[in-house]
Short mmCIF file of C-alpha atoms in Angstrom, two decimals:
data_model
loop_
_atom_site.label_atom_id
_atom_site.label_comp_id
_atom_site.label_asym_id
_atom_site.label_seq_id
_atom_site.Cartn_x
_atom_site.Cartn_y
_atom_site.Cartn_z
CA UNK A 1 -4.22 -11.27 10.46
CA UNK A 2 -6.47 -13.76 12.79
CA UNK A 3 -4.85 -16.17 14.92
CA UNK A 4 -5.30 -18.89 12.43
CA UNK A 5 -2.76 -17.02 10.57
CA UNK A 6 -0.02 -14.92 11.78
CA UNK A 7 1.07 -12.34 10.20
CA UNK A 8 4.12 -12.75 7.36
CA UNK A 9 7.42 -11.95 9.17
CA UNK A 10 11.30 -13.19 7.74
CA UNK A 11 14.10 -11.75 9.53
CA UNK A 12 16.65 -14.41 8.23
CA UNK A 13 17.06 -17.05 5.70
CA UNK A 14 17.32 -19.87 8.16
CA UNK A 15 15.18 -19.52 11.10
CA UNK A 16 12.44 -22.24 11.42
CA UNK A 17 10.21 -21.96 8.42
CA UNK A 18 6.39 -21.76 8.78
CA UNK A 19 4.77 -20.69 5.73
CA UNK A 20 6.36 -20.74 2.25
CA UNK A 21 4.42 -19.80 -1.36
CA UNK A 22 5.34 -22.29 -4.27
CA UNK A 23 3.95 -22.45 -7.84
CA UNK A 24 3.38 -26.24 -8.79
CA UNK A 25 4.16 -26.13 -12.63
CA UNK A 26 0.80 -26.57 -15.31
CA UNK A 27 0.05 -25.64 -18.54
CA UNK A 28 2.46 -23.22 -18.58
CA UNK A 29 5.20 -25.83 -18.79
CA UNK A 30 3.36 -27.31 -21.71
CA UNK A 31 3.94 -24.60 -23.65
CA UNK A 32 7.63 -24.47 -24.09
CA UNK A 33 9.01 -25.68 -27.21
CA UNK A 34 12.49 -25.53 -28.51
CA UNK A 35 11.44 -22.49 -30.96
CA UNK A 36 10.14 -20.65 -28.14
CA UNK A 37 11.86 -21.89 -25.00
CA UNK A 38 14.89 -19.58 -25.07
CA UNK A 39 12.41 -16.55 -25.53
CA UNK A 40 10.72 -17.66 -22.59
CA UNK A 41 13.93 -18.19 -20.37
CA UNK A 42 14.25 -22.03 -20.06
CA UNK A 43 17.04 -23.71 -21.09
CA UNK A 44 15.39 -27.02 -21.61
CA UNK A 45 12.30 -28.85 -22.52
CA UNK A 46 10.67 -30.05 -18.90
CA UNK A 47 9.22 -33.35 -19.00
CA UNK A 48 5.99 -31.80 -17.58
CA UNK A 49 3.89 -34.62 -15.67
CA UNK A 50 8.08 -35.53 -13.66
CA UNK A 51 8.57 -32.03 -13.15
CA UNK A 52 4.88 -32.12 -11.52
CA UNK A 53 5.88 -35.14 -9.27
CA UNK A 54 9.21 -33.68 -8.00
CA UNK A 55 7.51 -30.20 -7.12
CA UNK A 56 4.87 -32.37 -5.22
CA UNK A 57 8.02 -34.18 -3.30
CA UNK A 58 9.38 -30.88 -2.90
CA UNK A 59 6.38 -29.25 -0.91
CA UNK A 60 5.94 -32.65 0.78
CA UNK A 61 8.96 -32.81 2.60
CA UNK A 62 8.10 -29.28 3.46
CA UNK A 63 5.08 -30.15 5.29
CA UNK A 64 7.05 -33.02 6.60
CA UNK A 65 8.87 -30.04 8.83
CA UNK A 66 5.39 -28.59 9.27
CA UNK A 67 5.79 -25.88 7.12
CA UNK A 68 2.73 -24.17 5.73
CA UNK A 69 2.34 -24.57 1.54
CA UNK A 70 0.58 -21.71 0.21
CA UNK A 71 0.14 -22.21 -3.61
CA UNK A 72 0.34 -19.10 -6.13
CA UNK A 73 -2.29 -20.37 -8.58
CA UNK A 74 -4.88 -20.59 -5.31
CA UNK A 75 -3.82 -17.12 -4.08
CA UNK A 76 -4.15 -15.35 -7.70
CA UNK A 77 -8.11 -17.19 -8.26
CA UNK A 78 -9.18 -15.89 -4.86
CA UNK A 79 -7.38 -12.72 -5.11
CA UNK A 80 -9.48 -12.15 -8.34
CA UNK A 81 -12.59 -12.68 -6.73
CA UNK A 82 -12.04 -8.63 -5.98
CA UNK A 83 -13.80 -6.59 -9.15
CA UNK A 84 -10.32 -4.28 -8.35
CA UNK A 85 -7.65 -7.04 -8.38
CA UNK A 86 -9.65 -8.21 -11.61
CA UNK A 87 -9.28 -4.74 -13.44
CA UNK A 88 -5.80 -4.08 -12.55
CA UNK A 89 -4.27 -7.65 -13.90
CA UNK A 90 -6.23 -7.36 -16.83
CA UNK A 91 -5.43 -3.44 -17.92
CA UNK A 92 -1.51 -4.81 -17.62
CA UNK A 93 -2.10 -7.51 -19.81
CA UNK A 94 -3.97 -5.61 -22.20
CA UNK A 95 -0.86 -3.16 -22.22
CA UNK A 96 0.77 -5.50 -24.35
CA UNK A 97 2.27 -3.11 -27.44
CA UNK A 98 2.73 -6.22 -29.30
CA UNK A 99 -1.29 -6.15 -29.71
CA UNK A 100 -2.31 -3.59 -31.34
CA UNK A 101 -6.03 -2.00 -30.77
CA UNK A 102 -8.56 -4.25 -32.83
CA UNK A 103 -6.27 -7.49 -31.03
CA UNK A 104 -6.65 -5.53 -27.63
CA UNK A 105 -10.37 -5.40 -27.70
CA UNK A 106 -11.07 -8.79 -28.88
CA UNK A 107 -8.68 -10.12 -25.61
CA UNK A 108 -10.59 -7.53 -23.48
CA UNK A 109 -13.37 -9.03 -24.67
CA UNK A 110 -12.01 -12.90 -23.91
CA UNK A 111 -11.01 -11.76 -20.66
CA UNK A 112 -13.97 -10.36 -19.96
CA UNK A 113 -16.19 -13.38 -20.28
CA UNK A 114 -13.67 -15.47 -17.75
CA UNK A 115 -14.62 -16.74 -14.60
CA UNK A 116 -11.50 -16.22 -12.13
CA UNK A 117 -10.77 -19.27 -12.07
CA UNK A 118 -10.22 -19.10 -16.05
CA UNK A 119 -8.83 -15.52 -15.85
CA UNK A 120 -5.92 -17.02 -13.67
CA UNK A 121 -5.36 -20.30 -16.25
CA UNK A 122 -5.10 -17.56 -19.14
CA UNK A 123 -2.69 -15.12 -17.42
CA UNK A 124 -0.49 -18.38 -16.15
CA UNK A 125 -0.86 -20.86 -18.51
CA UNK A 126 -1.05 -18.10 -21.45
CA UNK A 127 -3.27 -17.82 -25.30
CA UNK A 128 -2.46 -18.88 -27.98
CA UNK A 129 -3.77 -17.52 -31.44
CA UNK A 130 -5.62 -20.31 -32.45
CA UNK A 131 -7.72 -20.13 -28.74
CA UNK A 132 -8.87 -16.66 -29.33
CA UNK A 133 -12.08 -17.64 -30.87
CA UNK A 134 -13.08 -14.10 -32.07
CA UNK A 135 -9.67 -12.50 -33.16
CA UNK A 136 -9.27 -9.92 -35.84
CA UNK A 137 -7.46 -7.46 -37.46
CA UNK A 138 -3.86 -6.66 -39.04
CA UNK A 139 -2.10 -8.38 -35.57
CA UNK A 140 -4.50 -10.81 -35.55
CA UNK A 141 -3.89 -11.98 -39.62
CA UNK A 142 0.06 -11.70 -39.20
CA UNK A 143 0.24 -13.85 -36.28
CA UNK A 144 1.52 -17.53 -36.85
CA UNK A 145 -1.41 -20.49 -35.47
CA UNK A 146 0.84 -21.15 -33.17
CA UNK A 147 2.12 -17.50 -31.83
CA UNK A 148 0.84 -16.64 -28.34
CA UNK A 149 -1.77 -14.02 -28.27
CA UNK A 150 -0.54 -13.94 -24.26
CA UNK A 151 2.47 -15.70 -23.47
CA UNK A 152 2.75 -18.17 -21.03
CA UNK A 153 4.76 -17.58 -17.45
CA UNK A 154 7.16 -20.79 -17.08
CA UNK A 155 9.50 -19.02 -14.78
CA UNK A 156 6.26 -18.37 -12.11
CA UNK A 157 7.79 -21.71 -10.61
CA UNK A 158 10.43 -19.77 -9.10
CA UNK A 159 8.22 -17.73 -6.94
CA UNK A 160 11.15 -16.39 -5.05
CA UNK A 161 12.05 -13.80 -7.68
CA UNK A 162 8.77 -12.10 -8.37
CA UNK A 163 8.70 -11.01 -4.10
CA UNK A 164 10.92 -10.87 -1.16
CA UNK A 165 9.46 -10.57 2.44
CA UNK A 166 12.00 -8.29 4.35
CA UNK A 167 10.91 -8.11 8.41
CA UNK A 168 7.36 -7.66 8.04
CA UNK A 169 7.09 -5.72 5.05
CA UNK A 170 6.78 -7.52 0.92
CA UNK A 171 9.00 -6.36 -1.75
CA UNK A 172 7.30 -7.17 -5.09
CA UNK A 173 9.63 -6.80 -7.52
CA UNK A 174 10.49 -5.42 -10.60
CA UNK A 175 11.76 -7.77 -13.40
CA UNK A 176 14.18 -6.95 -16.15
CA UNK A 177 13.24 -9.14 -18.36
CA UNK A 178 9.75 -8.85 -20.46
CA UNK A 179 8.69 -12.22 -20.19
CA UNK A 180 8.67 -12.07 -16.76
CA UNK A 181 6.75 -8.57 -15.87
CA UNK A 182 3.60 -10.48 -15.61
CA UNK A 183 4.58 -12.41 -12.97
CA UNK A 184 4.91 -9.76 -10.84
CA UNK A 185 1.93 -8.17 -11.58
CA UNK A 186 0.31 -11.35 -10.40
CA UNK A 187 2.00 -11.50 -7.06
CA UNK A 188 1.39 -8.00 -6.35
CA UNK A 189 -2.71 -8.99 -6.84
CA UNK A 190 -2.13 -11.72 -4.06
CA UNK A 191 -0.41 -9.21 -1.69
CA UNK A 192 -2.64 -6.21 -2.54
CA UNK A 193 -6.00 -7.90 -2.89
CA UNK A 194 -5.91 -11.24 -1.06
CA UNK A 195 -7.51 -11.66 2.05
CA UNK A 196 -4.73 -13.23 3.84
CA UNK A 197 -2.49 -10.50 3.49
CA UNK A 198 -4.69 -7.61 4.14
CA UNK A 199 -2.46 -4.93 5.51
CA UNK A 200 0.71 -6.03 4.69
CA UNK A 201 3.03 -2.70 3.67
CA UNK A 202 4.13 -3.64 0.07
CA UNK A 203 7.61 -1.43 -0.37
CA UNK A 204 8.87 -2.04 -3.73
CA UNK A 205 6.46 -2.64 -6.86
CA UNK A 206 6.55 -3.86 -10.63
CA UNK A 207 7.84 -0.95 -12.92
CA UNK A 208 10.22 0.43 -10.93
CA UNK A 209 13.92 -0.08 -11.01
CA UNK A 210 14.86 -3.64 -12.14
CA UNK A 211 15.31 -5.92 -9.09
CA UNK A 212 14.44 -9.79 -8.52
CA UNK A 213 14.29 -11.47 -5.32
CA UNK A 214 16.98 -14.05 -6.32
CA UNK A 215 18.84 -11.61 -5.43
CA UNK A 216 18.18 -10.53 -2.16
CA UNK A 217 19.14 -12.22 1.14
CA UNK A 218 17.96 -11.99 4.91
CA UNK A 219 21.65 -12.12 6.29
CA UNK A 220 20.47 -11.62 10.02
CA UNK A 221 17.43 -9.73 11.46
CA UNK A 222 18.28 -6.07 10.12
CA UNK A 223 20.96 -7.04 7.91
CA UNK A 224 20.10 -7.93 3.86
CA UNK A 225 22.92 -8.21 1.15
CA UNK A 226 21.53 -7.53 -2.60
CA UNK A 227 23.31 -8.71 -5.67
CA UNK A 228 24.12 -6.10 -8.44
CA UNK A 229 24.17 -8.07 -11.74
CA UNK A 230 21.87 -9.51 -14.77
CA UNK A 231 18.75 -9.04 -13.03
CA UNK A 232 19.62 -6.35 -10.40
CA UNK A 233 20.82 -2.41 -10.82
CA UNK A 234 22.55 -0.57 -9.07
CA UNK A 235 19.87 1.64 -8.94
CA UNK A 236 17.19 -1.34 -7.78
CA UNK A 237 19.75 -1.97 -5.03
CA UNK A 238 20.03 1.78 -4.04
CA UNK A 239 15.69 2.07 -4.60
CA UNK A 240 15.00 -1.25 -2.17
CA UNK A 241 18.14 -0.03 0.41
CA UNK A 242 16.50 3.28 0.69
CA UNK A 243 12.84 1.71 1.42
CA UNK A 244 14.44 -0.85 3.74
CA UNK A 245 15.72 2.22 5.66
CA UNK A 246 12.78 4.44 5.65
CA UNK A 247 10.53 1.49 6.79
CA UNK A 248 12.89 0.51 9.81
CA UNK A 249 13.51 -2.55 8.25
CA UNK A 250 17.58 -3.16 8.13
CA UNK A 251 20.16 -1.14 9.54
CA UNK A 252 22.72 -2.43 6.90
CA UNK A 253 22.38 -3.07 2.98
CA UNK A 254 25.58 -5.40 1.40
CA UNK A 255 24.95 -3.94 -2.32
CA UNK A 256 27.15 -7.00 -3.91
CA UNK A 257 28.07 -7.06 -7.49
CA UNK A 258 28.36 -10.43 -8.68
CA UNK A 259 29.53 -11.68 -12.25
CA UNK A 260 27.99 -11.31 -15.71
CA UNK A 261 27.61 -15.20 -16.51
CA UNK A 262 24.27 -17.26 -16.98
CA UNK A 263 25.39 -19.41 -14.01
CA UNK A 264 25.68 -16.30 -12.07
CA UNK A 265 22.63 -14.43 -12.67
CA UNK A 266 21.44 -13.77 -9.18
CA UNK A 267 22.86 -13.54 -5.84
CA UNK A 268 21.67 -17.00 -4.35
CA UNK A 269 23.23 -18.72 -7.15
CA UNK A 270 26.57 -18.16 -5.54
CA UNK A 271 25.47 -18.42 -2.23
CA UNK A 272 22.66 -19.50 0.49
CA UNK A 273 22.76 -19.66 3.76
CA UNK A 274 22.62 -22.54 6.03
CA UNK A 275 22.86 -21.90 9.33
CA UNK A 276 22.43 -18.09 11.47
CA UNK A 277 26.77 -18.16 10.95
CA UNK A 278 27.49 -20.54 7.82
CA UNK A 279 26.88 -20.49 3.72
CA UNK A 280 27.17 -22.54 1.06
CA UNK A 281 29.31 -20.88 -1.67
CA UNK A 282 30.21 -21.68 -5.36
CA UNK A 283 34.12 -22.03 -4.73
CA UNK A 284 35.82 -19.37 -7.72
CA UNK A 285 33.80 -16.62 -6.53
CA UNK A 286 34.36 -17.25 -2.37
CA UNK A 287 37.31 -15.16 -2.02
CA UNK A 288 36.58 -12.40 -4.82
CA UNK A 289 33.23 -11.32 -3.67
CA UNK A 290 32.93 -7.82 -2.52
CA UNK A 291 30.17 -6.09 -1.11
CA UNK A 292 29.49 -2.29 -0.49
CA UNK A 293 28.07 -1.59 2.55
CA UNK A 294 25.15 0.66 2.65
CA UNK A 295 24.23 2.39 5.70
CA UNK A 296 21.35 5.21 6.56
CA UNK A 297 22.41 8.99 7.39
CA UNK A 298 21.08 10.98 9.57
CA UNK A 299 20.41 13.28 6.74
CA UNK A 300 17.92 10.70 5.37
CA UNK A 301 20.34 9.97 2.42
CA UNK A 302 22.28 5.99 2.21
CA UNK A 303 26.16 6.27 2.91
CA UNK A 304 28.30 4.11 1.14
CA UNK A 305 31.38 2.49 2.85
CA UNK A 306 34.80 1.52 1.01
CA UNK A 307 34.43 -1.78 -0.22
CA UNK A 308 35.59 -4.90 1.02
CA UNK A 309 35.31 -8.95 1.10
CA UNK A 310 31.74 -10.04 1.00
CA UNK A 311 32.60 -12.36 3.62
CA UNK A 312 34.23 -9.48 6.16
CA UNK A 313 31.55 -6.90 5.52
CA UNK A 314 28.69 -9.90 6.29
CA UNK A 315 30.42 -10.37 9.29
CA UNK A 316 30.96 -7.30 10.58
CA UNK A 317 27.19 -6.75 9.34
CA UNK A 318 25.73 -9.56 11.39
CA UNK A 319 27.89 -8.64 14.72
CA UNK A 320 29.49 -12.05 14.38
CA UNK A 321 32.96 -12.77 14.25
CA UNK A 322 33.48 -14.85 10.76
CA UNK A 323 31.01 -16.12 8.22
CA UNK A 324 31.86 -19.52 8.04
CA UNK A 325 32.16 -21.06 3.93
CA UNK A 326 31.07 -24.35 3.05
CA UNK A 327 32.19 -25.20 -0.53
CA UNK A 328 30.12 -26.59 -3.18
CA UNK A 329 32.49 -28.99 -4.12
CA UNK A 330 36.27 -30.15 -3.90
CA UNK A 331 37.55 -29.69 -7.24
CA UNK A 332 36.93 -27.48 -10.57
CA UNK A 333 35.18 -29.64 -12.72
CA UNK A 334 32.43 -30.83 -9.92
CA UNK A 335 31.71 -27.27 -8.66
CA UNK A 336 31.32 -26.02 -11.92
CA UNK A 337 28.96 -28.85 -12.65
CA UNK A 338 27.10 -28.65 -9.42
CA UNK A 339 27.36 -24.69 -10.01
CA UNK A 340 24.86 -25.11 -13.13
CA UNK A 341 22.82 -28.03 -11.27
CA UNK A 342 22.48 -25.58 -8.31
CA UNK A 343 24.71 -26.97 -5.77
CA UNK A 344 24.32 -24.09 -3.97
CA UNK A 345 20.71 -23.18 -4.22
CA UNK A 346 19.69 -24.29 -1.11
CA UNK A 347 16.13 -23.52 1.40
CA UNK A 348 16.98 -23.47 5.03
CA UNK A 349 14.14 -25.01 6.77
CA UNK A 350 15.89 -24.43 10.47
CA UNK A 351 19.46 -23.60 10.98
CA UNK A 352 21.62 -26.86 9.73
CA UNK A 353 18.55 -28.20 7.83
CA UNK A 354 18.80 -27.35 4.20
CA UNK A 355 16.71 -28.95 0.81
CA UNK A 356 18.68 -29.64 -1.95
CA UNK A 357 18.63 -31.53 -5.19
CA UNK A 358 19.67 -34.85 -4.41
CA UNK A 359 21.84 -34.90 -7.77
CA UNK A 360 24.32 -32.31 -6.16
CA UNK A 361 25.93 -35.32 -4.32
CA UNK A 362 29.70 -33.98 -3.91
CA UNK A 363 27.77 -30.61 -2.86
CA UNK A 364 25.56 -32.36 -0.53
CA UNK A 365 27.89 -34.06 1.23
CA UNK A 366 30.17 -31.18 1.80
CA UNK A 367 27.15 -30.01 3.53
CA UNK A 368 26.63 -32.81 6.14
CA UNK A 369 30.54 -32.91 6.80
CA UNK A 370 29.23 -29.44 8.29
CA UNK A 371 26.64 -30.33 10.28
CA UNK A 372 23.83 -29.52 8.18
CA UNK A 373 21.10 -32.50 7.29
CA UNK A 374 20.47 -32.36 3.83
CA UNK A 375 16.46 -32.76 2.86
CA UNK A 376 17.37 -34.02 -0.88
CA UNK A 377 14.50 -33.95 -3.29
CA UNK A 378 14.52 -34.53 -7.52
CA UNK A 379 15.47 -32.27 -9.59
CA UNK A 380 15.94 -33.98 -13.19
CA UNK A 381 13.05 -31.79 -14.73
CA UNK A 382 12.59 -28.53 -11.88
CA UNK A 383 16.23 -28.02 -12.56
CA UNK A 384 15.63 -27.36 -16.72
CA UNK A 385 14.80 -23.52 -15.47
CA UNK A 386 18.06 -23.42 -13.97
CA UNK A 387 16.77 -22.78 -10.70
CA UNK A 388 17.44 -24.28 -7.40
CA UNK A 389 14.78 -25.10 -4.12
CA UNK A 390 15.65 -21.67 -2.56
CA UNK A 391 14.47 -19.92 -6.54
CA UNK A 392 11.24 -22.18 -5.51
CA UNK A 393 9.94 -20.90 -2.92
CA UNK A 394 8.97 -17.77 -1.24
CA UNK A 395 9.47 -17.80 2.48
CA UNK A 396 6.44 -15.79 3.85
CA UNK A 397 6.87 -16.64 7.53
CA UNK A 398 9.86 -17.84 9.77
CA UNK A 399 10.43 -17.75 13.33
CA UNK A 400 13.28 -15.58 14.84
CA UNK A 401 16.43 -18.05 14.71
CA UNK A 402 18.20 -18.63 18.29
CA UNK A 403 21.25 -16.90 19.14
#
């Protein structure tokens, strides 16, 4: 790294942010329709060109706090200018069983003939049958006009689930769900193959145990909690503890299993931190969350302590003396509202400066009762992914918070 740009570093969720990766939503929205929407994890159909203007608020008001936007889309076309970033993203897309060989060599083929700035539209925005000009064979004949040849990736918007910067080091994750491997396959180019991140130590990659960054948290410098749940194993959890370990990278793991609902599918979608000693928390699950606490042995294996209140073992955890709870909202029927609106999914830009969606109003101003300025942006389309500012972004640099 040059001294234009320092190298990647996150050692909490709040401490000043610098430099943050988001995906501004294209074609890829475009694509969803309500026959294919639910296969491709959206719950609704975005109003594209909206959804377009509220990310560009969004990263706005980030560079309002000087924060650094890197964009996904840029980072995957000049990461492909490499002959190997180029082969490797395009022998896991041709991996595809759903193609068939005749299929597989006509996309080779189409794929082959692709500038990379058209390589990246295809693997974001996705084919379609009826774009694949030479197409042939059984696969090929069976497919409906309108069937996609190679999907599209809708959920690359929420950039913080395909990769997790822990210290200095980049997990890229490993998704559970199909329509989502490809996602990481294209952040792993960026961290692998782009100049900008030459050198960085990449700990955890696609096609190992299933783990999404949604679900891991920076509690304190050394300390990470990782929820156990939809998206996350046990044995991800165990897999990324151990690396964390090896890699000096934590000297506590919070494994943290966290309930089997859609509204609940990853960690920060019960919880996000504010300030270096406060979160935000969705209200039924405050006082039920556990967490196991995961240390390193001198044997080289993890040791697992009894478990107890997620609250208590972060504490302990973080050398502080309580973890102070700021509710998402006063009563049942507006938490569970701003619960699926993502009350809680906040991005700490500094400690007690948080974006949120500005419809999360009860939520939001719970949050500057606390002492923490709310940065409210709109969310009336971004929030059709379920998915709140902190799913948006990637932090990839943040200074050391005080204290």
């Amino acid at each position: 790294m040059n001294v234009d740009n320092p190298a990647p570093r996150v050692d909490s969720e709040v401490g000043r942010l610098r430099t943050v990766v988001l995906h501004r939503p294209g074609a890829e929205l475009k694509r969803l329709t309500p026959r294919n929407s639910a296969d491709l994890l959206f719950d609704g159909i975005p109003w594209v060109e909206r959804a377009q203007a509220e990310h560009d608020i969004f990263a706005e008001q980030l560079r309002r706090y000087d924060v650094e936007v890197l964009y996904l889309r840029d980072l995957v076309v000049e990461g492909l200018a490499t002959s190997a970033a180029r082969d490797a993203v395009v022998e896991h897309t041709l991996a595809d069983q759903r193609l068939g060989a005749t299929l597989r060599g006509a996309v080779e083929r189409h794929l082959g003939d692709l500038d990379a700035e058209g390589l990246a539209e295809v693997l974001i925005g996705g084919l379609a049958h009826e774009e694949l000009a030479h197409g042939s064979g059984l696969v090929w004949r069976l497919m409906d006009r309108h069937d996609f040849v190679i999907p599209p990736l809708p959920n690359l918007l929420f950039t913080r689930d395909s990769s997790v910067w822990i210290g200095g080091s980049v997990a890229v994750t490993s998704p559970s769900m199909p329509a989502r491997q490809r996602e990481t396959w294209l952040t792993d180019l960026v961290y692998r193959h782009h100049p900008r991140f030459a050198g960085s130590e990449v700990i955890y990659s696609p096609g190992e145990e299933w783990l999404e960054g949604g679900d891991v948290l920076v509690l304190a410098p050394g300390v990470i909690a990782i929820g156990v749940g939809q998206r996350t194993t046990p044995a991800g959890a165990e897999t990324l503890a151990a690396r964390v370990f090896a890699h000096g990278l934590a000297n506590a793991v919070l494994v943290v299993p966290i309930a089997q609902e859609r509204a609940t599918m990853h960690l920060d979608t019960v919880c996000t931190m504010v300030d270096v000693d406060a979160v935000v928390m969705y209200p039924p699950v405050a006082d039920d969350l556990l967490a196991h606490t995961v240390t390193a042995g001198a044997d080289g294996a993890v040791h697992l302590a009894a478990p107890e209140p997620f609250l208590v073992a972060a504490a302990k955890a973080m050398g502080i003396d309580t973890l102070r709870v700021i509710d998402t909202g006063l009563d049942p029927v507006t938490a569970e509202r701003e619960q699926w609106d993502d009350g809680n999914n906040t991005l700490a830009i500094a400690p007690r400066l948080a974006v949120a969606y500005e419809r999360n109003v009860e939520t939001n101003a719970r949050l500057e009762q606390a002492g923490v300025e709310v940065v409210r942006i709109p969310g009336s389309e971004l929030g059709s992914g379920r998915g709140g500012p902190r799913c948006m972004s990637c932090p990839v640099r943040r200074d050391l918070p005080a204290g």
